[in-house]
């Protein structure tokens, strides 16, 4: 397969078949590392969403999908995992062109995507209920049943991984799904849906409607026949999704990003910590919800850590997917401008730039590259210390003592991820347990993390859990049956 075939979009995917949008409209797809249009996607709207939701409903109620056993669903997911692995290289090419990320990262993303289907394929027939001791003459049991038709809206930063993260547990539990991927990065979700059909998923189990958030996304989130919503993206759109869910009295999971802290004590193993902190920050050009974008450093070692991170950042270079350097461009012109706005305000507020990476010579002029930067020390209430930049930008802060470190770690609206770096095990654990975040690492940090590990936000980072068995619980509901037998 050539890169051209790999990136050709065929339309909207409903009932295992492709079609143009009902309106016939399309949207251009821009390659961030080229700054130019290379294909078109269908601009779906209410009519297309209605058709997709009807297909999903029929798959559950009258189609083959609703009759499959959990084991059979698990086998289909496992087969899809194998298909993703078999097509990993051309999927990675597609992902890299569509999002601009370096090839090695796109390849890693495909390994993770396959792993979601492998993990949830194996788990499909292991999420069971229990029997409950009750009154004499009664027998009571619970079982996990699907929500029904689930709606999934994902962002553009990790389209293939996000597809796996939200779709695999939903299908494992027997829901029929309709997804609206981000207009900026639809191509791997579309190809993964086609691979699912090849793997044997019955028609209507998995449907994809591409289009604008305000059109296809709004139609999906407000649809009266959707039983549950799963959303990852900005807090602003998260509010719209939760409002839409409330209007229809359905549940939702929201994953809304973060400003995740690294807390570094003076006794930390810096040789290990520094490369991990720098590399995970610039992974995906900093467009990672769980990026560790605040480094909170014990005052005694601030200068040393600042110098080491500055040195490290100076070695980072942004380039095209084929150059395969430490980072690629950001997703679009608006995101680049948004990040540059943070740079301008930081300059106005005289926040020192401690170190800066490079943009590789020879990248296309119109492409959306941003050189990675490390800033600090920044005032605690500055936007660089509290707001999600969603770019390759790291902010350094100082703390005085343990209590101050905890206060500062918890001093944003967000609570997605955190890390504590210290060779004093007792203190590391004590501090880790006081941080309000859905995932806390000690002497490690893994943006993206393991598929087995429950992941999600505390505070305004959202609610609900993805990954691990927790995802199977969120993607199903518990029914209790009570039988009187004499
Ligand atoms: P966004 O607007 O929240 O987009 C996320 C998803 O929601 C996309 O599929 C989008 O569709 C859709 N959407 C937009 N408006 C909608 C609506 N009214 N109803 C239903 N769905 C709607 O995020 P963004 O504009 O791409 O990024 C903005 C900022 O969000 C970033 O700078 C970053 O801070 C944050 N963000 C966080 C994450 C995360 O992983 N937590 C991911 C991405 C972005 P379209 O894009 O097709 O319009
Ligand atoms: Mg794109």
XYZ file of C-alpha atoms and ligand atoms in Angstrom:
535
model
C 0.000 0.000 0.000
C 1.304 3.447 -0.843
C 1.007 6.453 1.460
C -1.590 7.812 -0.988
C -3.857 4.738 -0.664
C -3.337 4.720 3.071
C -4.627 8.252 3.411
C -7.621 8.132 1.046
C -10.870 8.623 3.003
C -13.911 6.878 1.578
C -16.743 8.674 3.383
C -19.045 7.870 6.260
C -19.033 4.318 7.610
C -22.464 2.917 8.525
C -23.541 -0.746 8.432
C -20.052 -1.727 7.219
C -20.535 0.344 4.065
C -19.118 3.633 2.825
C -21.228 6.520 1.614
C -20.810 10.239 1.046
C -22.464 12.641 3.494
C -26.206 12.996 2.857
C -25.566 16.644 1.984
C -22.739 15.679 -0.367
C -20.441 18.137 1.412
C -16.778 17.412 2.179
C -14.059 18.958 4.317
C -10.386 19.338 3.375
C -7.804 17.349 5.345
C -4.541 19.180 5.946
C -1.213 17.528 6.690
C 0.305 19.497 9.600
C 3.883 18.795 8.481
C 3.094 20.015 4.946
C 0.601 22.796 5.678
C -1.507 21.761 2.686
C -4.627 19.750 1.827
C -4.074 16.147 0.784
C -7.545 14.576 0.847
C -11.183 15.234 1.751
C -13.485 13.728 4.355
C -17.272 13.633 4.328
C -18.919 16.500 6.226
C -21.648 14.521 7.986
C -24.473 16.229 9.846
C -27.756 15.392 11.586
C -29.051 13.230 8.767
C -25.924 11.061 8.721
C -25.888 10.795 12.506
C -29.555 9.714 12.465
C -28.729 6.973 9.987
C -25.728 5.787 12.026
C -27.678 5.717 15.303
C -30.544 3.816 13.621
C -28.019 1.278 12.270
C -26.493 0.819 15.727
C -29.949 0.413 17.309
C -30.929 -2.191 14.713
C -27.625 -4.063 15.215
C -28.503 -4.441 18.888
C -32.176 -5.203 18.624
C -32.670 -7.185 15.453
C -29.184 -7.677 14.018
C -26.479 -10.266 14.558
C -24.489 -8.060 16.960
C -27.034 -8.154 19.782
C -27.128 -11.963 19.722
C -23.410 -12.613 20.097
C -22.099 -14.069 23.348
C -19.441 -12.201 25.299
C -16.886 -14.809 24.190
C -17.794 -14.269 20.543
C -17.459 -10.506 20.949
C -14.081 -11.033 22.600
C -12.918 -13.158 19.657
C -13.886 -10.413 17.201
C -11.927 -7.855 19.217
C -8.924 -10.176 19.319
C -9.151 -10.644 15.561
C -9.225 -6.864 15.122
C -6.133 -6.582 17.351
C -4.341 -8.931 14.948
C -5.518 -6.936 11.912
C -4.185 -3.725 13.483
C -0.849 -5.445 14.101
C -0.789 -6.797 10.514
C -1.479 -3.314 9.085
C 0.561 -1.384 11.657
C 2.975 0.121 9.158
C 0.419 1.555 6.744
C -1.780 2.695 9.641
C 1.265 4.463 11.091
C 1.903 6.167 7.737
C -1.701 7.367 7.699
C -1.543 8.597 11.288
C 1.767 10.368 10.731
C 0.537 12.214 7.655
C -2.774 13.179 9.233
C -1.373 14.389 12.574
C 2.250 15.211 11.673
C 3.736 13.013 14.396
C 7.125 11.311 13.910
C 6.925 7.805 12.413
C 8.417 6.115 15.483
C 5.653 7.588 17.575
C 2.949 6.678 15.072
C 4.314 3.113 15.129
C 4.117 3.060 18.933
C 0.560 4.355 18.726
C -0.391 1.384 16.542
C 1.140 -1.045 19.040
C -1.004 0.573 21.754
C -4.090 0.544 19.512
C -3.730 -3.185 18.841
C -3.161 -3.732 22.543
C -6.518 -2.100 23.420
C -8.327 -4.666 21.280
C -6.178 -7.504 22.614
C -6.767 -6.522 26.241
C -10.504 -5.848 25.970
C -10.938 -8.874 23.685
C -9.580 -11.064 26.471
C -11.669 -9.257 29.086
C -15.022 -9.363 27.252
C -16.253 -12.557 28.929
C -14.709 -11.824 32.323
C -16.755 -8.820 33.424
C -19.495 -10.619 35.289
C -21.937 -9.906 38.085
C -22.391 -11.618 41.425
C -25.052 -13.370 43.444
C -26.190 -11.608 46.605
C -27.321 -13.273 49.867
C -30.890 -12.048 50.427
C -34.138 -13.080 52.157
C -35.104 -16.728 52.581
C -36.902 -17.955 49.473
C -35.252 -15.425 47.191
C -32.309 -15.503 44.882
C -30.700 -12.269 43.696
C -27.951 -11.677 41.176
C -26.385 -8.826 39.251
C -25.144 -8.808 35.691
C -23.308 -6.278 33.570
C -25.422 -5.267 30.594
C -24.517 -2.861 27.801
C -25.794 0.722 27.883
C -27.141 0.188 24.366
C -26.058 2.640 21.670
C -23.027 4.611 22.796
C -21.782 7.863 21.245
C -18.035 8.559 21.162
C -16.414 11.929 20.400
C -12.622 11.966 20.306
C -9.937 14.619 19.752
C -7.218 14.822 17.133
C -4.109 14.173 19.222
C -4.086 10.337 19.262
C -6.908 9.332 16.900
C -6.015 5.640 16.622
C -5.255 5.188 20.315
C -8.369 7.122 21.323
C -10.406 4.913 19.013
C -9.030 1.842 20.814
C -9.370 3.358 24.264
C -13.058 4.194 23.986
C -14.383 1.757 21.341
C -12.735 -1.486 22.503
C -14.367 -1.575 25.979
C -17.702 -0.389 24.550
C -17.773 -3.246 22.015
C -16.436 -5.722 24.571
C -19.506 -5.030 26.730
C -21.877 -5.409 23.779
C -22.771 -1.798 23.040
C -23.271 -0.701 19.436
C -21.223 2.402 18.809
C -21.309 5.581 16.785
C -18.130 7.642 16.702
C -17.487 11.229 15.623
C -13.711 11.651 15.289
C -12.108 15.117 15.222
C -12.269 16.825 11.862
C -8.482 17.319 11.995
C -7.655 13.615 12.321
C -10.232 11.115 11.062
C -8.270 8.858 8.828
C -7.079 6.081 11.145
C -10.473 5.759 12.889
C -12.025 5.256 9.428
C -9.425 2.655 8.485
C -9.801 0.884 11.829
C -13.562 0.679 11.277
C -12.960 -0.930 7.873
C -10.552 -3.411 9.492
C -13.235 -4.221 12.089
C -15.635 -5.124 9.262
C -12.923 -7.337 7.746
C -12.426 -8.957 11.143
C -16.088 -9.986 11.072
C -17.928 -7.390 13.168
C -21.570 -7.547 12.069
C -23.086 -4.524 10.366
C -24.139 -1.675 12.609
C -21.901 -2.660 15.544
C -19.429 0.125 14.753
C -20.321 3.259 12.787
C -18.314 6.397 12.081
C -19.651 9.785 11.049
C -17.023 12.362 10.172
C -17.824 16.070 10.190
C -17.609 19.243 12.205
C -18.018 19.261 15.982
C -20.827 21.835 15.833
C -22.693 19.714 13.263
C -22.028 15.960 13.468
C -20.706 16.181 17.062
C -23.630 18.221 18.346
C -26.124 15.963 16.514
C -24.562 12.866 18.081
C -24.336 14.210 21.633
C -27.937 15.469 21.625
C -29.455 12.453 19.842
C -32.408 11.112 21.796
C -31.627 7.476 20.973
C -28.085 7.497 22.392
C -27.761 5.727 25.755
C -24.312 6.883 26.887
C -21.639 9.369 25.769
C -17.863 9.151 25.927
C -15.952 12.377 25.255
C -12.302 13.420 25.270
C -11.347 16.996 24.441
C -11.532 20.530 25.761
C -13.307 21.558 28.977
C -15.524 23.943 26.978
C -16.905 21.241 24.705
C -17.027 18.877 27.718
C -19.582 21.229 29.270
C -21.706 21.039 26.099
C -21.504 17.239 26.119
C -22.478 16.926 29.759
C -25.346 19.377 29.221
C -26.566 17.339 26.244
C -26.285 14.149 28.334
C -28.258 15.781 31.152
C -31.036 16.817 28.755
C -31.444 13.186 27.721
C -30.875 11.832 31.248
C -27.965 9.649 30.220
C -24.490 9.168 31.652
C -21.209 10.285 30.162
C -17.489 10.004 30.704
C -15.451 13.154 30.184
C -11.668 13.354 29.812
C -10.784 17.036 29.636
C -7.014 17.289 29.853
C -4.697 18.465 32.592
C -1.758 20.462 33.853
C -0.047 17.479 35.388
C 2.777 18.121 37.883
C 6.138 16.481 38.454
C 7.184 17.012 42.081
C 10.972 16.746 42.403
C 12.564 16.468 45.850
C 16.243 17.265 46.401
C 17.055 13.554 46.841
C 15.576 12.542 43.451
C 17.560 10.503 40.936
C 17.924 13.301 38.374
C 19.865 11.215 35.861
C 16.756 9.142 35.415
C 14.120 11.829 35.959
C 15.308 14.572 33.575
C 15.157 12.639 30.275
C 11.790 11.139 31.226
C 10.363 14.581 32.026
C 11.680 16.195 28.830
C 10.765 13.328 26.488
C 7.237 12.828 27.810
C 6.639 16.591 27.607
C 7.481 16.855 23.916
C 5.894 13.553 22.940
C 3.199 14.370 20.370
C 4.518 17.981 20.380
C 3.072 18.407 23.867
C -0.464 17.704 22.651
C -1.090 15.021 25.229
C -3.829 15.359 27.836
C -1.646 13.701 30.468
C 1.567 15.658 29.635
C 3.612 16.524 32.733
C 3.745 20.231 31.934
C 4.558 21.645 35.390
C 7.784 20.755 37.180
C 7.646 21.628 40.879
C 11.193 21.614 42.235
C 12.546 21.774 45.794
C 14.267 25.152 46.079
C 17.713 23.716 46.940
C 18.009 21.999 43.535
C 16.044 24.425 41.356
C 19.069 25.840 39.525
C 20.510 22.416 38.895
C 17.255 20.968 37.540
C 16.622 24.107 35.467
C 20.085 23.820 33.881
C 19.652 20.117 33.132
C 16.223 20.611 31.553
C 17.450 23.625 29.562
C 20.344 21.537 28.226
C 17.978 18.728 27.347
C 15.485 21.009 25.570
C 18.287 22.546 23.511
C 18.865 19.074 22.028
C 15.266 18.642 20.854
C 14.359 19.187 17.210
C 10.946 19.296 15.586
C 10.684 17.790 12.110
C 8.448 16.011 9.606
C 7.245 12.426 10.170
C 9.926 11.122 7.782
C 12.708 12.993 9.609
C 11.498 11.062 12.655
C 12.975 13.428 15.263
C 11.866 14.069 18.846
C 8.661 15.858 17.867
C 6.521 16.871 14.917
C 4.445 19.971 14.197
C 1.287 20.859 16.123
C -2.041 19.912 14.589
C -3.196 23.098 12.842
C -2.654 26.819 12.362
C -5.057 27.730 15.193
C -3.197 25.536 17.685
C 0.149 27.073 16.612
C -1.261 30.577 17.088
C -2.706 29.581 20.457
C 0.727 28.409 21.659
C 2.434 31.508 20.282
C -0.090 33.556 22.278
C 1.249 31.911 25.451
C 4.804 32.810 24.314
C 3.852 36.455 23.736
C 2.177 36.814 27.125
C 5.117 35.078 28.844
C 7.476 37.599 27.222
C 5.237 40.499 28.268
C 5.267 39.116 31.840
C 9.051 38.563 31.744
C 8.977 34.836 32.450
C 12.520 33.652 31.608
C 12.961 31.204 28.704
C 15.493 28.762 30.151
C 15.974 26.648 27.068
C 14.649 26.201 23.577
C 14.797 23.436 20.990
C 14.961 23.815 17.219
C 12.889 23.375 14.120
C 14.727 21.242 11.561
C 15.965 23.167 8.530
C 14.074 22.221 5.380
C 10.608 21.723 6.843
C 7.849 23.145 4.592
C 7.232 26.857 5.196
C 3.463 26.569 5.710
C 3.739 23.697 8.186
C 2.690 24.159 11.828
C 5.980 23.799 13.699
C 6.668 25.207 17.170
C 10.098 24.942 18.827
C 9.860 23.377 22.302
C 10.501 25.696 25.246
C 11.144 25.472 28.965
C 10.138 28.464 31.119
C 10.878 29.272 34.744
C 10.682 30.133 37.474
C 7.090 31.221 36.825
C 4.774 32.828 39.391
C 2.327 30.306 40.778
C -0.717 32.126 39.453
C 0.658 32.753 35.946
C -1.231 31.079 33.100
C 1.918 29.070 32.287
C 1.606 27.548 35.780
C -2.152 26.827 35.649
C -3.486 26.591 32.092
C -3.140 23.737 29.630
C -0.972 24.962 26.724
C -1.291 21.752 24.680
C 2.072 22.390 23.069
C 5.751 21.497 23.740
C 6.070 23.899 26.670
C 7.306 23.107 30.161
C 6.961 25.422 33.188
C 9.242 25.210 36.238
C 8.199 26.275 39.744
C 9.847 26.065 43.176
C 8.563 24.656 46.458
C 9.784 25.131 50.038
C 8.801 21.953 51.896
C 6.634 18.864 51.602
C 3.392 20.600 52.568
C 4.106 23.349 50.031
C 4.835 20.739 47.345
C 1.461 19.091 47.902
C -0.331 22.451 47.914
C 1.313 23.474 44.661
C 0.757 20.086 42.997
C -2.959 20.482 43.737
C -3.104 24.178 42.823
C -4.818 23.915 39.435
C -8.355 23.050 38.368
C -7.046 19.847 36.812
C -6.299 16.418 38.300
C -5.401 13.950 35.569
C -1.895 12.692 36.270
C 1.137 13.438 38.497
C 4.592 12.167 39.396
C 6.641 12.301 42.589
C 10.399 11.971 42.305
C 12.278 11.076 45.519
C 14.543 8.287 46.770
C 12.837 8.510 50.170
C 10.171 5.870 49.589
C 8.037 6.820 52.572
C 7.874 10.452 51.581
C 7.280 9.676 47.905
C 4.306 7.491 48.781
C 2.960 9.948 51.369
C 3.032 12.817 48.871
C 1.692 10.672 46.009
C -1.351 9.783 48.098
C -2.131 13.420 48.810
C -2.179 14.478 45.159
C -5.631 14.748 43.641
C -5.105 13.049 40.302
C -6.516 9.982 38.598
C -3.048 8.472 38.094
C 0.046 9.176 40.177
C 3.491 7.813 39.332
C 6.400 7.470 41.749
C 9.866 7.796 40.160
C 8.380 7.260 36.716
C 6.019 8.967 34.285
C 4.237 7.468 31.324
C 2.198 9.793 29.148
C -0.269 7.424 27.541
C 0.342 4.834 30.266
C -0.608 1.182 30.239
C -3.832 -0.145 28.793
C -4.341 -2.135 32.022
C -4.273 0.942 34.273
C -7.519 2.788 35.033
C -7.167 6.338 33.743
C -9.264 9.478 34.060
C -9.662 12.749 35.817
C -10.312 14.096 39.249
C -11.512 17.693 39.668
C -12.067 19.475 36.350
C -10.078 16.931 34.355
C -13.360 15.077 34.042
C -14.994 11.959 35.388
C -15.334 8.304 34.554
C -12.493 5.868 33.944
C -11.077 4.438 30.770
C -8.523 1.628 30.415
C -8.360 -1.437 32.645
C -11.424 -3.254 33.967
C -12.758 0.088 35.191
C -13.541 0.891 31.542
C -15.731 -2.205 31.260
C -17.695 -1.001 34.260
C -18.159 2.483 32.824
C -19.193 1.029 29.474
C -21.944 -1.099 31.008
C -24.649 -0.884 33.629
C -25.530 -3.194 36.442
C -28.882 -4.964 36.436
C -30.091 -6.699 39.602
C -32.566 -9.560 39.210
C -34.522 -10.814 42.237
C -36.333 -14.171 42.039
C -38.779 -15.530 44.620
C -38.594 -19.308 44.366
C -41.020 -20.605 46.995
P -12.493 20.211 21.173
O -13.107 21.318 20.406
O -12.971 19.938 22.536
O -12.679 18.908 20.252
C -12.811 17.599 20.732
C -13.886 16.861 19.927
O -15.155 17.463 20.165
C -13.681 16.919 18.421
O -14.114 15.716 17.827
C -14.582 18.065 18.023
O -14.956 18.043 16.673
C -15.763 17.820 18.927
N -16.629 18.984 19.110
C -16.337 20.306 18.981
N -17.429 21.058 19.217
C -18.433 20.218 19.510
C -19.807 20.385 19.839
N -20.362 21.611 19.908
N -20.542 19.288 20.100
C -20.010 18.062 20.035
N -18.726 17.835 19.700
C -17.936 18.895 19.448
O -10.952 20.388 21.218
P -10.030 21.164 20.153
O -10.671 22.417 19.651
O -9.680 20.178 19.122
O -8.811 21.559 21.039
C -8.891 22.711 21.873
C -8.167 22.507 23.169
O -8.732 21.380 23.844
C -6.704 22.152 23.048
O -5.897 23.229 22.870
C -6.468 21.434 24.348
O -6.220 22.347 25.375
C -7.760 20.715 24.585
N -7.718 19.325 24.148
C -7.638 18.365 25.080
C -7.572 17.042 24.698
C -7.497 15.937 25.689
O -7.008 14.876 25.358
N -8.010 16.105 26.871
C -7.561 16.690 23.364
C -7.661 17.706 22.400
C -7.735 19.013 22.827
P -14.131 18.880 15.554
O -12.736 19.027 16.016
O -14.276 18.043 14.355
O -14.823 20.204 15.407
Mg -5.054 16.236 9.725
